[in-house]
């Protein structure tokens, strides 16, 4: 692995008197992974957990993702330089130019989608010419519209020439992996939404699932507004 230190965005910290404040940005590591001959010939499926906040990429059967990066891109004002993923050093400086492939947890901006997938594949070290020679598993939002899935499939098959492609909901994958009984209420807290999925006898009842358009992004924005108001007072 080749490591590059970049800055992680500031986070909310609970201080005295139950008052939240923003922490200073901290250093995180952006990896360039090694794509060796053994991995190249293994035929392992490539797993992409494509969330509206972060993207995680790795290989099936491994304990953790090989790569995690911010699912956004931006242009710096001074140099007009394109910053992608963990290359976005200071979010506050480029917030007005930041773009995401997502609109309310659904991928709608496919140009940004392609740019971020290219970024992730390059960090994974994939150097196959014009093709990904591994089966691909992609996570998607609950109730993803068929038109959006069609566009995603078209990009992945035509642009990256993947041999096979499968989709799934990340929270249901997590339930299956950590399953202790066949009946559960799966609650997924996301960046832009909360999904609630009942599971009975090991089968997800998606027709009874519910989505709430409230997520970590909205709570963070709300806390920032409260912080600004308290500062003015």
Short mmCIF file of C-alpha atoms in Angstrom, two decimals:
data_model
loop_
_atom_site.label_atom_id
_atom_site.label_comp_id
_atom_site.label_asym_id
_atom_site.label_seq_id
_atom_site.Cartn_x
_atom_site.Cartn_y
_atom_site.Cartn_z
CA UNK A 1 0.00 0.00 0.00
CA UNK A 2 1.12 3.53 -0.73
CA UNK A 3 -0.21 5.97 1.86
CA UNK A 4 -1.06 9.64 1.35
CA UNK A 5 -2.10 11.79 4.29
CA UNK A 6 -5.10 14.05 3.69
CA UNK A 7 -7.46 15.85 6.06
CA UNK A 8 -10.65 14.38 7.39
CA UNK A 9 -13.57 16.85 7.71
CA UNK A 10 -14.30 18.32 11.11
CA UNK A 11 -16.75 16.40 13.30
CA UNK A 12 -19.29 17.33 15.97
CA UNK A 13 -17.95 16.90 19.52
CA UNK A 14 -20.08 17.03 22.65
CA UNK A 15 -18.49 19.43 25.13
CA UNK A 16 -19.40 20.91 28.49
CA UNK A 17 -23.02 21.82 29.24
CA UNK A 18 -24.18 19.48 26.42
CA UNK A 19 -22.99 21.93 23.75
CA UNK A 20 -21.63 20.57 20.48
CA UNK A 21 -18.67 22.13 18.70
CA UNK A 22 -16.76 21.35 15.50
CA UNK A 23 -13.44 19.58 15.93
CA UNK A 24 -10.32 20.45 13.98
CA UNK A 25 -9.77 18.43 10.79
CA UNK A 26 -7.71 15.30 11.41
CA UNK A 27 -5.36 13.43 9.12
CA UNK A 28 -6.65 10.30 7.38
CA UNK A 29 -4.94 7.96 4.96
CA UNK A 30 -5.73 7.60 1.27
CA UNK A 31 -4.50 4.26 -0.04
CA UNK A 32 -3.16 3.14 -3.37
CA UNK A 33 -3.72 -0.61 -3.13
CA UNK A 34 -1.59 -3.31 -4.65
CA UNK A 35 -3.23 -5.37 -7.40
CA UNK A 36 -0.87 -8.34 -7.51
CA UNK A 37 -0.89 -11.32 -9.85
CA UNK A 38 -2.59 -13.59 -7.33
CA UNK A 39 -5.49 -11.18 -6.91
CA UNK A 40 -5.57 -10.56 -10.65
CA UNK A 41 -6.09 -14.26 -11.37
CA UNK A 42 -8.31 -15.05 -8.37
CA UNK A 43 -11.61 -14.11 -9.99
CA UNK A 44 -12.80 -12.70 -6.64
CA UNK A 45 -15.93 -10.53 -6.88
CA UNK A 46 -15.38 -6.82 -6.35
CA UNK A 47 -17.77 -5.40 -3.73
CA UNK A 48 -18.73 -1.70 -3.91
CA UNK A 49 -20.76 -0.24 -1.04
CA UNK A 50 -21.79 2.97 -2.80
CA UNK A 51 -23.34 5.26 -0.20
CA UNK A 52 -24.34 8.90 -0.46
CA UNK A 53 -21.68 9.87 2.11
CA UNK A 54 -18.86 7.37 1.63
CA UNK A 55 -17.91 4.69 -0.86
CA UNK A 56 -16.25 1.47 0.27
CA UNK A 57 -14.53 -0.87 -2.17
CA UNK A 58 -12.98 -4.24 -1.49
CA UNK A 59 -12.87 -7.93 -2.30
CA UNK A 60 -15.43 -10.57 -1.35
CA UNK A 61 -14.33 -12.68 1.60
CA UNK A 62 -12.03 -10.04 3.08
CA UNK A 63 -12.69 -8.76 6.60
CA UNK A 64 -12.81 -5.07 5.69
CA UNK A 65 -12.87 -2.81 2.62
CA UNK A 66 -9.56 -2.17 0.93
CA UNK A 67 -10.56 1.44 0.26
CA UNK A 68 -12.89 4.02 1.80
CA UNK A 69 -13.34 7.52 0.41
CA UNK A 70 -15.74 10.47 0.50
CA UNK A 71 -18.32 10.13 -2.26
CA UNK A 72 -18.05 13.68 -3.59
CA UNK A 73 -16.00 15.88 -5.88
CA UNK A 74 -15.33 19.61 -5.91
CA UNK A 75 -13.32 22.35 -7.61
CA UNK A 76 -11.05 24.66 -5.65
CA UNK A 77 -11.76 28.34 -6.25
CA UNK A 78 -8.19 29.58 -6.65
CA UNK A 79 -6.54 26.86 -8.74
CA UNK A 80 -9.80 25.58 -10.28
CA UNK A 81 -8.41 22.12 -9.57
CA UNK A 82 -10.72 19.10 -9.39
CA UNK A 83 -10.63 17.44 -5.97
CA UNK A 84 -12.08 13.94 -5.62
CA UNK A 85 -12.89 11.71 -2.64
CA UNK A 86 -10.25 11.92 0.07
CA UNK A 87 -8.44 14.49 -2.06
CA UNK A 88 -10.92 17.10 -0.79
CA UNK A 89 -8.71 18.57 1.91
CA UNK A 90 -10.93 21.34 3.28
CA UNK A 91 -14.69 20.89 2.82
CA UNK A 92 -15.58 24.40 4.02
CA UNK A 93 -13.36 25.98 1.35
CA UNK A 94 -15.06 24.11 -1.51
CA UNK A 95 -18.54 23.50 -0.11
CA UNK A 96 -20.26 25.66 -2.76
CA UNK A 97 -18.66 23.70 -5.61
CA UNK A 98 -19.08 20.20 -4.13
CA UNK A 99 -21.06 17.72 -6.18
CA UNK A 100 -22.39 14.27 -5.38
CA UNK A 101 -23.86 11.59 -7.66
CA UNK A 102 -26.85 11.42 -5.31
CA UNK A 103 -30.09 13.33 -5.07
CA UNK A 104 -31.98 12.20 -1.95
CA UNK A 105 -30.13 8.90 -1.83
CA UNK A 106 -30.72 8.06 -5.51
CA UNK A 107 -27.95 8.30 -8.12
CA UNK A 108 -28.96 10.90 -10.71
CA UNK A 109 -25.66 12.57 -11.71
CA UNK A 110 -23.94 9.90 -13.77
CA UNK A 111 -21.00 12.04 -14.85
CA UNK A 112 -20.01 12.43 -11.19
CA UNK A 113 -20.75 8.72 -10.70
CA UNK A 114 -18.25 7.75 -13.43
CA UNK A 115 -15.60 10.12 -12.07
CA UNK A 116 -15.84 8.69 -8.56
CA UNK A 117 -15.87 5.06 -9.74
CA UNK A 118 -12.73 5.83 -11.80
CA UNK A 119 -11.13 7.34 -8.70
CA UNK A 120 -11.91 4.26 -6.62
CA UNK A 121 -10.71 1.76 -9.23
CA UNK A 122 -7.45 3.65 -9.69
CA UNK A 123 -6.87 3.59 -5.91
CA UNK A 124 -7.55 -0.16 -5.90
CA UNK A 125 -4.77 -0.51 -8.44
CA UNK A 126 -6.92 -2.04 -11.18
CA UNK A 127 -4.98 -1.58 -14.39
CA UNK A 128 -6.87 -3.87 -16.77
CA UNK A 129 -7.32 -2.12 -20.09
CA UNK A 130 -10.92 -1.07 -20.70
CA UNK A 131 -12.37 -3.82 -18.48
CA UNK A 132 -12.89 -5.01 -14.90
CA UNK A 133 -12.16 -8.74 -14.98
CA UNK A 134 -14.08 -9.47 -11.78
CA UNK A 135 -17.78 -10.00 -11.00
CA UNK A 136 -19.20 -6.85 -9.41
CA UNK A 137 -21.58 -6.48 -6.46
CA UNK A 138 -23.03 -2.99 -6.05
CA UNK A 139 -25.17 -1.78 -3.16
CA UNK A 140 -28.15 0.43 -3.90
CA UNK A 141 -30.82 2.33 -2.01
CA UNK A 142 -34.02 0.60 -0.95
CA UNK A 143 -36.63 0.86 -3.71
CA UNK A 144 -34.12 2.08 -6.28
CA UNK A 145 -36.08 3.13 -9.42
CA UNK A 146 -35.73 0.77 -12.38
CA UNK A 147 -34.65 3.63 -14.66
CA UNK A 148 -31.75 4.50 -12.33
CA UNK A 149 -30.67 0.87 -12.08
CA UNK A 150 -30.84 0.58 -15.88
CA UNK A 151 -28.56 3.61 -16.30
CA UNK A 152 -26.11 2.26 -13.71
CA UNK A 153 -26.03 -1.14 -15.42
CA UNK A 154 -25.47 0.52 -18.78
CA UNK A 155 -22.47 2.46 -17.44
CA UNK A 156 -20.94 -0.56 -15.68
CA UNK A 157 -21.38 -2.97 -18.61
CA UNK A 158 -20.52 -0.62 -21.47
CA UNK A 159 -17.85 1.57 -19.88
CA UNK A 160 -16.16 -0.96 -17.58
CA UNK A 161 -17.11 -4.23 -19.35
CA UNK A 162 -17.84 -6.07 -16.11
CA UNK A 163 -18.45 -9.83 -16.71
CA UNK A 164 -21.44 -9.96 -14.31
CA UNK A 165 -23.28 -7.58 -12.01
CA UNK A 166 -25.49 -7.95 -8.92
CA UNK A 167 -27.29 -5.41 -6.72
CA UNK A 168 -28.34 -5.52 -3.06
CA UNK A 169 -29.34 -3.40 -0.07
CA UNK A 170 -26.48 -2.93 2.40
CA UNK A 171 -28.61 -3.18 5.55
CA UNK A 172 -30.04 -6.54 4.42
CA UNK A 173 -26.53 -7.83 3.69
CA UNK A 174 -25.58 -6.78 7.21
CA UNK A 175 -28.62 -8.54 8.68
CA UNK A 176 -27.82 -11.73 6.81
CA UNK A 177 -24.19 -11.69 7.99
CA UNK A 178 -25.07 -10.94 11.63
CA UNK A 179 -28.31 -12.92 11.69
CA UNK A 180 -29.21 -14.43 15.07
CA UNK A 181 -32.88 -15.15 14.40
CA UNK A 182 -35.26 -15.11 11.44
CA UNK A 183 -37.49 -12.27 12.66
CA UNK A 184 -36.22 -8.72 12.98
CA UNK A 185 -36.85 -5.07 12.26
CA UNK A 186 -33.88 -3.76 10.27
CA UNK A 187 -33.30 -0.02 10.79
CA UNK A 188 -30.69 1.58 8.54
CA UNK A 189 -29.51 5.08 9.49
CA UNK A 190 -28.00 6.68 6.39
CA UNK A 191 -26.55 9.99 5.26
CA UNK A 192 -29.74 11.22 3.59
CA UNK A 193 -32.45 8.81 4.73
CA UNK A 194 -33.54 6.19 7.28
CA UNK A 195 -34.89 2.87 6.02
CA UNK A 196 -36.97 0.48 8.13
CA UNK A 197 -37.40 -3.06 6.78
CA UNK A 198 -39.34 -5.87 8.52
CA UNK A 199 -37.89 -9.37 8.17
CA UNK A 200 -40.14 -12.36 8.93
CA UNK A 201 -39.01 -15.99 8.74
CA UNK A 202 -35.77 -14.79 7.12
CA UNK A 203 -37.59 -13.00 4.27
CA UNK A 204 -37.53 -9.21 3.90
CA UNK A 205 -41.00 -7.70 3.40
CA UNK A 206 -40.01 -4.76 1.24
CA UNK A 207 -43.63 -3.91 0.39
CA UNK A 208 -44.04 -3.04 4.09
CA UNK A 209 -40.74 -1.16 4.35
CA UNK A 210 -40.70 2.54 5.15
CA UNK A 211 -38.30 5.31 4.20
CA UNK A 212 -37.84 8.55 6.16
CA UNK A 213 -36.14 11.42 4.31
CA UNK A 214 -33.99 12.36 7.28
CA UNK A 215 -30.36 11.38 7.74
CA UNK A 216 -27.03 12.34 9.21
CA UNK A 217 -26.56 15.13 6.65
CA UNK A 218 -29.75 16.89 7.77
CA UNK A 219 -28.92 16.50 11.47
CA UNK A 220 -25.42 17.86 10.92
CA UNK A 221 -26.81 20.86 8.99
CA UNK A 222 -29.35 21.49 11.75
CA UNK A 223 -26.66 21.42 14.44
CA UNK A 224 -24.58 23.89 12.44
CA UNK A 225 -27.54 26.28 12.20
CA UNK A 226 -28.07 26.07 15.96
CA UNK A 227 -24.36 26.72 16.50
CA UNK A 228 -24.49 29.85 14.28
CA UNK A 229 -27.58 31.18 16.09
CA UNK A 230 -26.01 30.64 19.51
CA UNK A 231 -22.85 32.44 18.31
CA UNK A 232 -24.87 35.48 17.23
CA UNK A 233 -26.65 35.60 20.59
#
